[in-house]
Short mmCIF file of C-alpha atoms in Angstrom, two decimals:
data_model
loop_
_atom_site.label_atom_id
_atom_site.label_comp_id
_atom_site.label_asym_id
_atom_site.label_seq_id
_atom_site.Cartn_x
_atom_site.Cartn_y
_atom_site.Cartn_z
CA MET A 3 -0.24 -39.01 10.28
CA LYS A 4 0.01 -35.21 10.49
CA GLN A 5 3.09 -33.96 8.70
CA PRO A 6 5.31 -31.66 10.82
CA PRO A 7 5.86 -28.09 9.62
CA PHE A 8 8.47 -27.61 6.91
CA SER A 9 8.87 -31.41 6.42
CA ARG A 10 8.42 -30.95 2.68
CA SER A 11 11.33 -28.50 2.50
CA ILE A 12 13.52 -30.90 4.52
CA GLU A 13 12.73 -33.71 2.09
CA CYS A 14 13.47 -31.44 -0.85
CA ASP A 15 16.83 -30.48 0.64
CA GLY A 16 17.78 -34.09 1.33
CA ALA A 17 16.95 -35.24 -2.17
CA ALA A 18 18.84 -32.36 -3.69
CA ALA A 19 21.94 -33.12 -1.63
CA ALA A 20 21.96 -36.76 -2.72
CA ASP A 21 21.55 -35.86 -6.36
CA ASP A 22 24.28 -33.23 -6.07
CA LYS A 23 26.70 -35.82 -4.77
CA HIS A 24 25.87 -38.11 -7.70
CA SER A 25 26.53 -35.31 -10.18
CA MET A 26 29.97 -34.58 -8.83
CA SER A 27 30.98 -38.26 -8.83
CA ALA A 28 30.13 -38.43 -12.51
CA GLY A 29 32.67 -35.72 -13.21
CA VAL A 30 30.19 -33.44 -14.93
CA VAL A 31 29.92 -29.84 -13.74
CA ARG A 32 26.30 -28.63 -13.76
CA PRO A 33 24.19 -26.26 -11.59
CA SER A 34 23.17 -27.87 -8.33
CA ARG A 35 19.52 -29.01 -8.20
CA MET A 36 19.43 -27.66 -4.69
CA LEU A 37 19.63 -24.16 -6.16
CA TYR A 38 16.54 -24.84 -8.33
CA VAL A 39 14.58 -26.28 -5.40
CA VAL A 40 15.48 -23.41 -3.08
CA PHE A 41 14.62 -20.87 -5.80
CA PHE A 42 11.17 -22.31 -6.56
CA CYS A 43 10.30 -22.88 -2.89
CA THR A 44 11.29 -19.29 -2.11
CA MET A 45 9.20 -17.90 -4.98
CA PHE A 46 6.19 -20.00 -3.93
CA TRP A 47 6.19 -18.71 -0.38
CA ALA A 48 6.85 -15.13 -1.56
CA VAL A 49 3.74 -15.20 -3.75
CA ILE A 50 1.63 -16.58 -0.90
CA PHE A 51 2.92 -13.89 1.47
CA PHE A 52 2.31 -11.14 -1.11
CA LEU A 53 -1.33 -12.15 -1.69
CA GLN A 54 -2.01 -12.48 2.01
CA ARG A 55 -0.43 -9.10 2.75
CA SER A 56 -2.32 -7.28 -0.03
CA THR A 57 -5.63 -8.77 1.08
CA SER A 58 -5.02 -7.68 4.67
CA LEU A 59 -4.14 -4.15 3.65
CA ARG A 60 -7.20 -3.91 1.42
CA LEU A 61 -9.51 -5.15 4.13
CA GLY A 62 -7.95 -2.93 6.76
CA SER A 63 -8.79 0.20 4.78
CA ALA A 64 -12.08 -0.69 3.12
CA ALA A 65 -13.96 -3.33 5.07
CA GLU A 66 -16.69 -2.25 7.43
CA PRO A 67 -16.71 -3.55 11.02
CA THR A 68 -19.28 -6.26 11.43
CA SER A 69 -20.22 -5.66 15.05
CA GLY A 70 -20.15 -9.32 15.99
CA ARG A 71 -21.02 -10.76 12.60
CA GLY A 72 -18.64 -13.42 11.29
CA VAL A 73 -16.34 -12.55 8.38
CA THR A 74 -15.78 -15.53 6.10
CA PHE A 75 -12.73 -16.16 3.90
CA LEU A 76 -14.86 -15.66 0.81
CA SER A 77 -16.02 -12.25 2.01
CA GLN A 78 -12.38 -11.26 2.59
CA LEU A 79 -11.53 -12.19 -0.99
CA ASN A 80 -14.55 -10.23 -2.20
CA THR A 81 -12.70 -7.12 -3.25
CA SER A 82 -11.92 -5.99 -6.76
CA THR A 83 -8.14 -5.87 -6.20
CA THR A 84 -7.75 -9.34 -4.76
CA ALA A 85 -10.31 -10.85 -7.13
CA SER A 86 -8.43 -9.62 -10.18
CA ARG A 87 -5.11 -10.96 -8.88
CA LEU A 88 -6.61 -14.39 -8.31
CA GLY A 89 -8.38 -14.42 -11.66
CA LEU A 90 -11.84 -14.24 -10.09
CA ARG A 91 -14.76 -12.17 -11.38
CA GLU A 92 -15.29 -8.93 -9.46
CA ASP A 93 -18.34 -8.89 -7.17
CA ARG A 94 -20.28 -5.72 -8.03
CA CYS A 95 -22.36 -6.12 -4.88
CA ALA A 96 -19.45 -6.19 -2.44
CA GLY A 97 -20.47 -4.01 0.50
CA ARG A 98 -23.95 -3.50 -0.97
CA TYR A 99 -25.81 -6.70 -0.18
CA VAL A 100 -29.28 -6.38 1.35
CA TYR A 101 -31.05 -9.08 3.32
CA MET A 102 -34.86 -8.99 3.13
CA TYR A 103 -37.09 -10.57 5.78
CA ASP A 104 -39.77 -13.01 4.73
CA LEU A 105 -42.40 -11.45 6.98
CA PRO A 106 -45.56 -13.27 8.02
CA PRO A 107 -48.24 -12.40 5.44
CA ARG A 108 -50.32 -10.34 7.87
CA PHE A 109 -47.70 -7.58 7.54
CA ASN A 110 -47.93 -7.23 3.75
CA ALA A 111 -49.59 -9.89 1.54
CA ASP A 112 -52.80 -10.03 3.58
CA LEU A 113 -53.17 -6.25 3.37
CA VAL A 114 -52.96 -6.45 -0.43
CA ARG A 115 -55.42 -9.35 -0.52
CA ASP A 116 -57.88 -7.28 1.55
CA CYS A 117 -57.48 -4.19 -0.65
CA ARG A 118 -61.22 -3.72 -1.25
CA ASN A 119 -61.83 -3.28 2.46
CA LEU A 120 -58.97 -0.91 3.26
CA THR A 121 -60.89 2.29 2.57
CA ALA A 122 -64.14 3.25 0.88
CA SER A 123 -62.81 6.53 -0.54
CA THR A 124 -60.09 5.10 -2.80
CA ASP A 125 -59.91 2.11 -5.13
CA VAL A 126 -56.79 0.68 -3.51
CA CYS A 127 -56.97 -2.51 -5.59
CA LYS A 128 -56.60 -0.47 -8.77
CA HIS A 129 -53.55 1.32 -7.41
CA LEU A 130 -51.91 -1.95 -6.34
CA ALA A 131 -51.84 -3.23 -9.93
CA ASN A 132 -48.50 -3.63 -11.69
CA ASP A 133 -46.47 -3.92 -8.47
CA GLY A 134 -47.92 -0.68 -7.09
CA PHE A 135 -47.51 1.39 -10.26
CA GLY A 136 -51.25 1.28 -10.90
CA PRO A 137 -53.03 1.00 -14.27
CA SER A 138 -50.85 1.53 -17.33
CA ILE A 139 -51.41 4.63 -19.46
CA THR A 140 -51.29 4.11 -23.20
CA GLY A 141 -50.76 6.57 -26.01
CA GLY A 142 -49.10 9.11 -23.74
CA GLY A 143 -52.35 9.80 -21.86
CA ASP A 144 -54.63 12.76 -22.45
CA GLY A 145 -52.73 15.29 -24.54
CA GLY A 146 -49.94 12.80 -25.29
CA SER A 147 -47.73 14.33 -22.62
CA LEU A 148 -46.49 11.05 -21.09
CA PRO A 149 -44.13 8.50 -22.70
CA GLU A 150 -45.55 5.85 -25.01
CA LYS A 151 -44.30 3.14 -22.66
CA GLY A 152 -43.59 3.07 -18.95
CA ALA A 153 -46.43 5.45 -18.03
CA TYR A 154 -48.81 4.56 -15.20
CA ASP A 155 -51.55 6.18 -13.16
CA THR A 156 -49.49 5.84 -9.97
CA ASN A 157 -50.94 6.68 -6.57
CA GLN A 158 -48.61 8.64 -4.30
CA PHE A 159 -49.16 6.30 -1.32
CA MET A 160 -48.07 3.04 -2.96
CA LEU A 161 -44.37 3.52 -2.31
CA ALA A 162 -44.00 0.61 0.16
CA VAL A 163 -45.43 -1.80 -2.42
CA ILE A 164 -43.26 -0.35 -5.20
CA PHE A 165 -40.17 -0.60 -3.03
CA HIS A 166 -40.90 -4.22 -2.08
CA ALA A 167 -41.42 -5.22 -5.72
CA ARG A 168 -38.12 -3.67 -6.66
CA MET A 169 -36.28 -5.28 -3.74
CA ARG A 170 -37.50 -8.74 -4.73
CA ARG A 171 -35.58 -8.28 -8.00
CA HIS A 172 -32.65 -6.39 -6.51
CA GLU A 173 -29.34 -7.58 -7.96
CA CYS A 174 -27.67 -7.36 -4.54
CA LEU A 175 -30.27 -9.28 -2.55
CA THR A 176 -28.70 -11.97 -0.38
CA SER A 177 -30.03 -14.97 1.54
CA TYR A 178 -27.26 -14.66 4.13
CA PRO A 179 -27.83 -12.05 6.86
CA SER A 180 -24.14 -12.16 7.85
CA ALA A 181 -23.18 -10.93 4.36
CA ALA A 182 -25.69 -8.05 4.31
CA ALA A 183 -24.81 -4.39 4.53
CA ALA A 184 -28.41 -3.63 5.58
CA VAL A 185 -31.62 -5.50 6.44
CA TYR A 186 -34.95 -4.57 4.80
CA ILE A 187 -38.32 -4.96 6.57
CA PRO A 188 -41.11 -5.21 3.91
CA PHE A 189 -43.97 -3.98 6.11
CA TYR A 190 -46.81 -2.12 4.34
CA ALA A 191 -47.31 0.38 7.12
CA GLY A 192 -49.21 2.83 4.93
CA LEU A 193 -51.88 0.32 3.97
CA ASP A 194 -52.32 -0.71 7.60
CA VAL A 195 -52.77 2.85 8.87
CA VAL A 196 -55.41 3.57 6.19
CA ARG A 197 -57.34 0.46 7.16
CA GLN A 198 -57.28 1.30 10.86
CA ASP A 199 -58.33 4.90 10.24
CA THR A 200 -61.35 3.49 8.38
CA GLU A 201 -62.29 0.49 10.53
CA ASN A 202 -61.16 1.43 14.04
CA PRO A 203 -60.80 5.21 14.35
CA ALA A 204 -61.36 5.14 18.14
CA ASP A 205 -59.92 1.71 19.03
CA ILE A 206 -56.32 2.40 20.06
CA SER A 207 -55.55 -1.25 20.73
CA ALA A 208 -56.74 -2.34 17.27
CA ARG A 209 -54.76 0.43 15.60
CA GLU A 210 -51.57 -0.85 17.24
CA THR A 211 -52.09 -4.53 16.41
CA LEU A 212 -49.69 -4.75 13.47
CA PRO A 213 -47.08 -2.18 14.64
CA ARG A 214 -46.87 -3.87 18.04
CA GLY A 215 -46.84 -7.31 16.40
CA LEU A 216 -44.02 -6.25 14.08
CA VAL A 217 -41.89 -5.00 16.98
CA GLU A 218 -42.44 -8.23 18.91
CA TRP A 219 -41.54 -10.29 15.83
CA LEU A 220 -38.37 -8.30 15.17
CA LEU A 221 -37.13 -8.48 18.74
CA ARG A 222 -37.10 -12.28 18.51
CA ARG A 223 -34.89 -12.30 15.41
CA PRO A 224 -31.13 -12.88 15.71
CA GLU A 225 -30.63 -10.48 12.79
CA TRP A 226 -32.19 -7.71 14.85
CA ARG A 227 -30.20 -8.53 17.98
CA ALA A 228 -26.89 -8.30 16.09
CA MET A 229 -27.04 -4.49 16.14
CA GLY A 230 -30.27 -3.80 17.96
CA GLY A 231 -31.94 -3.00 14.65
CA ARG A 232 -29.53 -0.21 13.77
CA ASP A 233 -28.79 -1.88 10.43
CA HIS A 234 -32.50 -2.32 9.57
CA PHE A 235 -34.74 -0.12 7.43
CA LEU A 236 -38.36 0.00 6.29
CA VAL A 237 -40.49 2.07 3.92
CA ALA A 238 -43.60 3.53 5.52
CA GLY A 239 -45.16 4.73 2.25
CA ARG A 240 -46.74 7.85 3.77
CA GLY A 241 -45.63 10.89 5.77
CA SER A 242 -44.06 10.35 9.19
CA TRP A 243 -46.92 12.22 10.85
CA ASP A 244 -49.21 9.21 10.30
CA PHE A 245 -46.97 7.06 12.50
CA LEU A 246 -45.86 9.39 15.28
CA ARG A 247 -48.78 9.23 17.69
CA ALA A 248 -47.45 8.90 21.24
CA LEU A 249 -47.80 5.39 22.64
CA GLY A 250 -51.06 4.87 24.51
CA THR A 251 -52.66 8.13 23.40
CA ALA A 252 -55.69 8.80 21.22
CA GLY A 253 -55.63 10.41 17.80
CA LYS A 254 -55.21 9.55 14.14
CA GLY A 255 -52.56 7.26 12.77
CA ASN A 256 -50.57 4.80 14.86
CA SER A 257 -47.44 4.76 17.00
CA LEU A 258 -45.13 2.76 14.74
CA LEU A 259 -42.32 5.36 14.81
CA SER A 260 -42.71 5.93 18.54
CA TYR A 261 -41.71 2.40 19.55
CA PRO A 262 -38.17 2.51 21.03
CA ALA A 263 -37.11 -0.50 18.94
CA ILE A 264 -38.20 1.06 15.64
CA ARG A 265 -36.39 4.26 16.57
CA ASN A 266 -33.15 2.31 16.14
CA ALA A 267 -33.99 1.53 12.51
CA THR A 268 -33.99 3.87 9.50
CA VAL A 269 -37.48 4.69 8.24
CA LEU A 270 -38.14 6.01 4.72
CA THR A 271 -41.22 8.18 4.33
CA THR A 272 -42.61 10.55 1.71
CA GLU A 273 -42.47 13.38 4.25
CA ALA A 274 -40.10 13.25 7.21
CA SER A 275 -40.42 15.16 10.44
CA PRO A 276 -37.67 17.77 10.82
CA TYR A 277 -37.70 17.06 14.56
CA HIS A 278 -36.89 13.32 14.56
CA GLY A 279 -33.59 11.74 13.61
CA HIS A 280 -34.53 8.31 12.30
CA ASP A 281 -36.93 9.11 9.43
CA PHE A 282 -35.79 10.28 6.00
CA ALA A 283 -37.90 11.48 3.08
CA VAL A 284 -37.70 9.86 -0.34
CA PRO A 285 -39.48 11.05 -3.52
CA PHE A 286 -43.15 10.44 -4.13
CA PRO A 287 -43.63 8.08 -7.09
CA SER A 288 -44.60 9.92 -10.27
CA HIS A 289 -46.11 8.55 -13.50
CA PHE A 290 -43.07 7.53 -15.56
CA HIS A 291 -41.22 4.31 -14.69
CA ALA A 292 -38.48 3.79 -17.24
CA SER A 293 -37.22 0.39 -18.40
CA SER A 294 -33.91 1.39 -20.01
CA ASP A 295 -31.21 4.04 -20.19
CA ALA A 296 -32.49 4.93 -23.65
CA ASP A 297 -35.98 5.63 -22.27
CA VAL A 298 -34.55 8.10 -19.77
CA SER A 299 -32.25 9.83 -22.25
CA SER A 300 -35.05 10.18 -24.78
CA TRP A 301 -37.36 11.69 -22.16
CA GLN A 302 -34.70 14.13 -20.96
CA ASP A 303 -34.07 15.30 -24.53
CA ARG A 304 -37.80 15.77 -25.01
CA MET A 305 -37.98 17.97 -21.89
CA ARG A 306 -35.07 20.07 -23.17
CA ARG A 307 -36.97 20.73 -26.39
CA ALA A 308 -40.36 21.31 -24.74
CA GLU A 309 -42.06 24.60 -25.58
CA ARG A 310 -42.54 26.54 -22.34
CA LYS A 311 -45.30 28.95 -23.32
CA TRP A 312 -46.24 29.83 -19.73
CA LEU A 313 -43.97 31.64 -17.27
CA TRP A 314 -45.44 29.73 -14.37
CA GLY A 315 -48.14 27.19 -13.58
CA PHE A 316 -50.00 25.51 -10.75
CA ALA A 317 -51.74 22.14 -10.61
CA GLY A 318 -53.79 21.54 -7.49
CA ALA A 319 -57.06 22.00 -5.68
CA SER A 320 -58.26 24.89 -3.59
CA ARG A 321 -58.63 24.71 0.18
CA PRO A 322 -61.92 26.54 0.90
CA SER A 323 -61.48 26.27 4.66
CA SER A 324 -58.42 28.53 4.59
CA LYS A 325 -58.61 31.76 2.60
CA ARG A 326 -55.37 33.44 3.65
CA THR A 327 -52.81 30.84 2.60
CA VAL A 328 -50.06 30.64 0.01
CA ARG A 329 -52.26 28.33 -2.02
CA SER A 330 -55.18 30.75 -2.11
CA GLN A 331 -52.86 33.63 -3.00
CA ILE A 332 -51.32 31.58 -5.79
CA MET A 333 -54.70 30.79 -7.28
CA GLU A 334 -55.78 34.40 -7.00
CA GLU A 335 -52.63 35.80 -8.64
CA CYS A 336 -52.50 33.10 -11.32
CA GLY A 337 -56.16 33.72 -12.18
CA ARG A 338 -55.40 37.37 -12.90
CA SER A 339 -52.30 36.72 -14.99
CA SER A 340 -51.95 36.06 -18.72
CA ARG A 341 -48.59 34.35 -18.08
CA CYS A 342 -49.84 31.68 -15.67
CA ALA A 343 -51.64 28.39 -16.35
CA MET A 344 -53.69 26.61 -13.71
CA LEU A 345 -55.27 23.16 -13.54
CA GLY A 346 -57.59 22.23 -10.70
CA GLY A 347 -59.36 24.75 -8.57
CA ALA A 348 -62.22 22.43 -7.69
CA ALA A 349 -62.58 20.53 -4.44
CA THR A 350 -60.57 17.64 -5.88
CA ALA A 351 -57.20 18.07 -7.53
CA TYR A 352 -56.02 16.62 -10.81
CA THR A 353 -59.57 15.87 -11.98
CA GLN A 354 -58.25 15.89 -15.54
CA GLY A 355 -55.97 12.90 -14.94
CA PRO A 356 -52.16 12.56 -15.01
CA GLY A 357 -51.92 13.19 -18.76
CA ARG A 358 -53.46 16.66 -18.59
CA THR A 359 -51.54 17.48 -15.42
CA MET A 360 -48.22 16.60 -17.01
CA GLN A 361 -49.20 18.57 -20.11
CA LEU A 362 -49.50 21.70 -18.01
CA LEU A 363 -46.24 21.11 -16.13
CA GLU A 364 -44.33 20.49 -19.36
CA SER A 365 -45.49 23.82 -20.81
CA ALA A 366 -44.41 26.05 -17.90
CA GLU A 367 -41.03 27.51 -16.99
CA TYR A 368 -41.78 27.37 -13.25
CA CYS A 369 -44.16 25.18 -11.24
CA VAL A 370 -45.20 26.55 -7.85
CA GLN A 371 -45.35 24.10 -4.93
CA PRO A 372 -47.34 25.36 -1.93
CA ARG A 373 -47.87 22.99 0.95
CA GLY A 374 -50.94 20.78 0.79
CA ASP A 375 -52.19 18.41 3.49
CA GLY A 376 -48.56 18.30 4.61
CA TYR A 377 -45.46 20.30 3.78
CA THR A 378 -44.60 18.17 0.75
CA ARG A 379 -46.38 17.42 -2.54
CA LYS A 380 -46.25 14.70 -5.16
CA SER A 381 -46.46 17.53 -7.70
CA THR A 382 -42.86 18.45 -6.85
CA PHE A 383 -41.66 15.28 -8.52
CA ASP A 384 -44.20 15.47 -11.33
CA SER A 385 -42.72 18.90 -12.05
CA ILE A 386 -39.11 17.68 -12.02
CA LEU A 387 -40.13 14.85 -14.34
CA ALA A 388 -41.61 17.51 -16.65
CA GLY A 389 -38.42 19.60 -16.58
CA CYS A 390 -40.28 22.42 -14.80
CA ILE A 391 -38.32 24.45 -12.23
CA PRO A 392 -40.03 24.05 -8.82
CA VAL A 393 -40.84 27.10 -6.68
CA PHE A 394 -41.06 26.51 -2.93
CA PHE A 395 -42.44 28.71 -0.17
CA HIS A 396 -41.17 26.83 2.89
CA PRO A 397 -37.84 24.98 3.35
CA ILE A 398 -39.59 21.97 4.91
CA SER A 399 -41.38 21.39 1.59
CA ALA A 400 -38.16 20.05 0.01
CA TYR A 401 -34.84 21.39 1.29
CA LEU A 402 -35.06 19.74 4.71
CA GLN A 403 -36.68 16.62 3.31
CA TYR A 404 -35.06 15.01 0.27
CA ILE A 405 -31.44 15.44 1.35
CA TRP A 406 -30.39 12.23 -0.44
CA HIS A 407 -32.04 12.98 -3.76
CA LEU A 408 -31.90 16.75 -4.29
CA PRO A 409 -28.83 19.04 -4.31
CA ARG A 410 -27.91 20.67 -1.02
CA ASP A 411 -27.61 23.99 -2.84
CA TYR A 412 -31.29 24.57 -3.56
CA ARG A 413 -30.49 27.58 -5.73
CA THR A 414 -29.15 25.31 -8.46
CA TYR A 415 -32.51 23.76 -9.29
CA SER A 416 -35.31 25.77 -7.61
CA VAL A 417 -36.63 29.15 -6.53
CA PHE A 418 -37.46 30.00 -2.92
CA ILE A 419 -40.00 32.71 -2.00
CA HIS A 420 -40.81 33.18 1.67
CA HIS A 421 -44.43 32.16 2.33
CA GLY A 422 -44.95 35.14 4.66
CA ASP A 423 -44.24 37.57 1.86
CA VAL A 424 -46.86 35.93 -0.36
CA VAL A 425 -49.58 35.74 2.28
CA GLY A 426 -48.90 39.32 3.36
CA ASN A 427 -49.00 40.56 -0.24
CA ASN A 428 -45.42 41.78 0.14
CA ALA A 429 -44.24 39.93 -2.96
CA SER A 430 -45.61 39.14 -6.37
CA ILE A 431 -44.75 35.60 -7.43
CA GLU A 432 -44.83 36.54 -11.10
CA GLU A 433 -42.60 39.58 -10.68
CA ALA A 434 -40.06 37.57 -8.67
CA LEU A 435 -39.89 34.89 -11.37
CA ALA A 436 -39.77 37.37 -14.25
CA ARG A 437 -36.66 39.04 -12.76
CA ILE A 438 -34.53 35.87 -13.01
CA PRO A 439 -32.03 36.18 -15.92
CA PRO A 440 -32.54 33.79 -18.87
CA ALA A 441 -29.06 32.30 -18.40
CA LYS A 442 -29.90 31.39 -14.81
CA VAL A 443 -33.20 29.88 -15.93
CA ALA A 444 -31.38 27.70 -18.46
CA GLN A 445 -28.91 26.51 -15.80
CA MET A 446 -31.67 25.61 -13.36
CA ARG A 447 -33.67 23.78 -16.02
CA GLU A 448 -30.67 21.69 -17.04
CA GLU A 449 -30.11 20.75 -13.40
CA VAL A 450 -33.78 19.78 -13.03
CA ILE A 451 -33.56 17.60 -16.15
CA ARG A 452 -30.37 16.01 -14.83
CA LEU A 453 -32.26 15.06 -11.64
CA ILE A 454 -35.01 13.18 -13.51
CA PRO A 455 -33.57 9.64 -13.21
CA THR A 456 -32.72 10.04 -9.52
CA VAL A 457 -36.30 10.92 -8.53
CA MET A 458 -38.14 8.28 -10.58
CA TYR A 459 -38.77 4.62 -9.71
CA ARG A 460 -37.85 2.43 -12.65
CA ASP A 461 -39.56 -0.74 -13.76
CA PRO A 462 -38.50 -3.54 -11.35
CA ALA A 463 -38.12 -5.98 -14.25
CA ALA A 464 -35.73 -3.73 -16.19
CA LYS A 465 -32.33 -5.26 -16.94
CA GLY A 466 -29.05 -3.76 -18.05
CA VAL A 467 -29.80 -0.22 -16.85
CA THR A 468 -26.92 1.90 -15.61
CA PHE A 469 -28.70 4.96 -14.24
CA LYS A 470 -29.46 5.16 -10.52
CA ASP A 471 -33.11 5.79 -9.73
CA ALA A 472 -34.75 6.94 -6.48
CA PHE A 473 -34.65 3.38 -5.12
CA ASP A 474 -30.90 3.03 -5.76
CA VAL A 475 -30.14 6.42 -4.22
CA ALA A 476 -32.16 5.59 -1.09
CA VAL A 477 -30.65 2.12 -0.60
CA ASP A 478 -27.11 3.46 -1.07
CA ALA A 479 -27.79 6.17 1.51
CA VAL A 480 -29.16 3.65 4.01
CA ILE A 481 -26.12 1.41 3.55
CA HIS A 482 -23.83 4.41 4.04
CA ARG A 483 -25.66 5.32 7.25
CA VAL A 484 -25.41 1.75 8.56
CA ALA A 485 -21.70 1.63 7.68
CA LYS A 486 -21.06 4.72 9.81
CA ARG A 487 -22.89 3.08 12.68
CA ARG A 488 -20.77 -0.05 12.34
CA ARG A 489 -17.54 1.91 12.28
CA ALA A 490 -18.55 3.75 15.42
CA ALA A 491 -19.43 0.50 17.19
CA ALA A 492 -16.16 -1.15 16.13
CA GLU A 493 -14.17 1.85 17.35
CA GLY A 494 -16.03 1.89 20.66
CA ARG A 495 -16.97 5.54 20.25
CA VAL A 496 -19.41 6.05 23.09
CA ASP A 497 -19.90 9.70 22.14
CA TYR A 498 -21.06 8.81 18.64
CA GLN A 499 -24.48 10.01 17.56
CA ASP A 500 -26.07 9.13 14.25
CA SER A 501 -29.37 10.87 14.88
CA VAL A 502 -30.60 13.78 16.95
CA ASP A 503 -34.16 14.30 18.07
CA GLY A 504 -35.71 17.66 18.77
CA GLY A 505 -35.49 21.06 17.14
CA LYS A 506 -31.98 20.52 15.75
CA SER A 507 -32.65 17.20 14.03
CA TRP A 508 -33.01 18.76 10.57
CA LYS A 509 -29.70 20.59 11.02
CA TYR A 510 -27.94 17.37 11.92
CA ASP A 511 -29.25 15.71 8.76
CA LEU A 512 -27.82 18.52 6.63
CA LEU A 513 -24.27 18.03 7.94
CA GLN A 514 -21.73 16.64 5.51
CA ASP A 515 -19.56 13.64 6.45
CA GLY A 516 -16.95 14.72 8.94
CA GLU A 517 -18.88 17.78 10.13
CA LYS A 518 -19.84 17.77 13.80
CA ASN A 519 -20.79 21.29 14.82
CA ILE A 520 -24.39 22.45 14.49
CA GLY A 521 -24.65 26.22 14.32
CA PRO A 522 -26.96 28.91 12.96
CA HIS A 523 -28.65 28.17 9.65
CA GLU A 524 -30.34 30.36 7.06
CA PHE A 525 -33.60 28.43 7.54
CA ASP A 526 -33.82 29.11 11.29
CA PRO A 527 -36.35 31.98 10.88
CA TYR A 528 -38.67 29.75 8.84
CA VAL A 529 -38.48 26.56 10.91
CA TYR A 530 -38.72 28.11 14.34
CA THR A 531 -41.53 30.57 13.64
#
């Protein structure tokens, strides 16, 4: 039979009254048992009320709206304050859980299995080894410029595979979508677009098979419908330009990022478009993938002690089809200088291998970064890894790209020389670099060395590390972006925008939290000309 409310307190009071009467009849004066019962009952309910109140206040200020997702009692208790009061172990992943789809194998595993047929120009199977890190490099590579352990011949386009391998071992991976702060889609878009460019360059329908299939698969998922995909993210593994072909039109690449559904998600690429609001650039993978905090600290100390015998250096190939470019001017000026070192120059870059390339970058004060096939270069992150101060000639090469991983104040870690001045012979790169005071050089180099862990991708199997690598920084940024979207949805803010397409998209991405107004920017003359 269901006990009525407060029946226990009534029984307590009745028993106490009877016992009190017995005490008085015995002629002995003692404290009434009713006082003890009332005191302990009052304290019990006070403690319960206090815990409930503190949990509510904590959740009211810190918990993210779930936009329709259920909040369980366990998730409410999953805060450090409440957990400590109840004697529970703090959940380090609270608010950071990621749910990963188990996609049909055609979207990832089958592409890896078919690696020999993806393209004839590159040994993709070799680059897929070691979870996308590629073949290991022993003995520090040619010239001994790489670490004794954790060095790999990593291909710049294997990021989707690297990211997936890391996510499979992610400490905050959850099997419960309702507990996730974000949802990860492990689609190897970069491998698919390479295959289609090779096999079906003119067959638009074939090129869209997997992107269209992915969209159809996602739209059937309840996890997608919860927020229309606005809490989802994927890693394309190449530049956005390979996935921005307009739907139904001819041309290279595919239309993955043009599907309206995918435009709701967050897409991580190695080069983002400054004119679209849903793609964000993350660092190219370099050649060092640390396994411990000690590995990183040791490498940073080594870069501080490195002998920089060259003022500046360049590693890259020439572009014979274009004579009047920043790249051609760099190679011409460097070739005349006794203070510049250059590696490459032939039709193919880095013919000496990653060891020799890193050897050059480690021996230069500055490493120039002209645009290549796109605005960005893997060499930017090779240079940071080598403690070499990068020199950029266009803001889209870095400053409008890696907004999560590099400082907003580009002057703290890099040098900017307008590309028009170089092409027009209005500026000497060497003279501009030589004018920078030694104290400023030392400050920039220390900032570059400080950035090393945040732009590398550590070994997925590493345990006990405390530094945040490029993966951690990217996932944290995605979760932060999703959290803002959830807050806006919970508050019913119909005027809320979390992305802006068009010419002002890059300006929107540079806004700090709380900023709303987009005005003139110092990079306007470079982006709009």
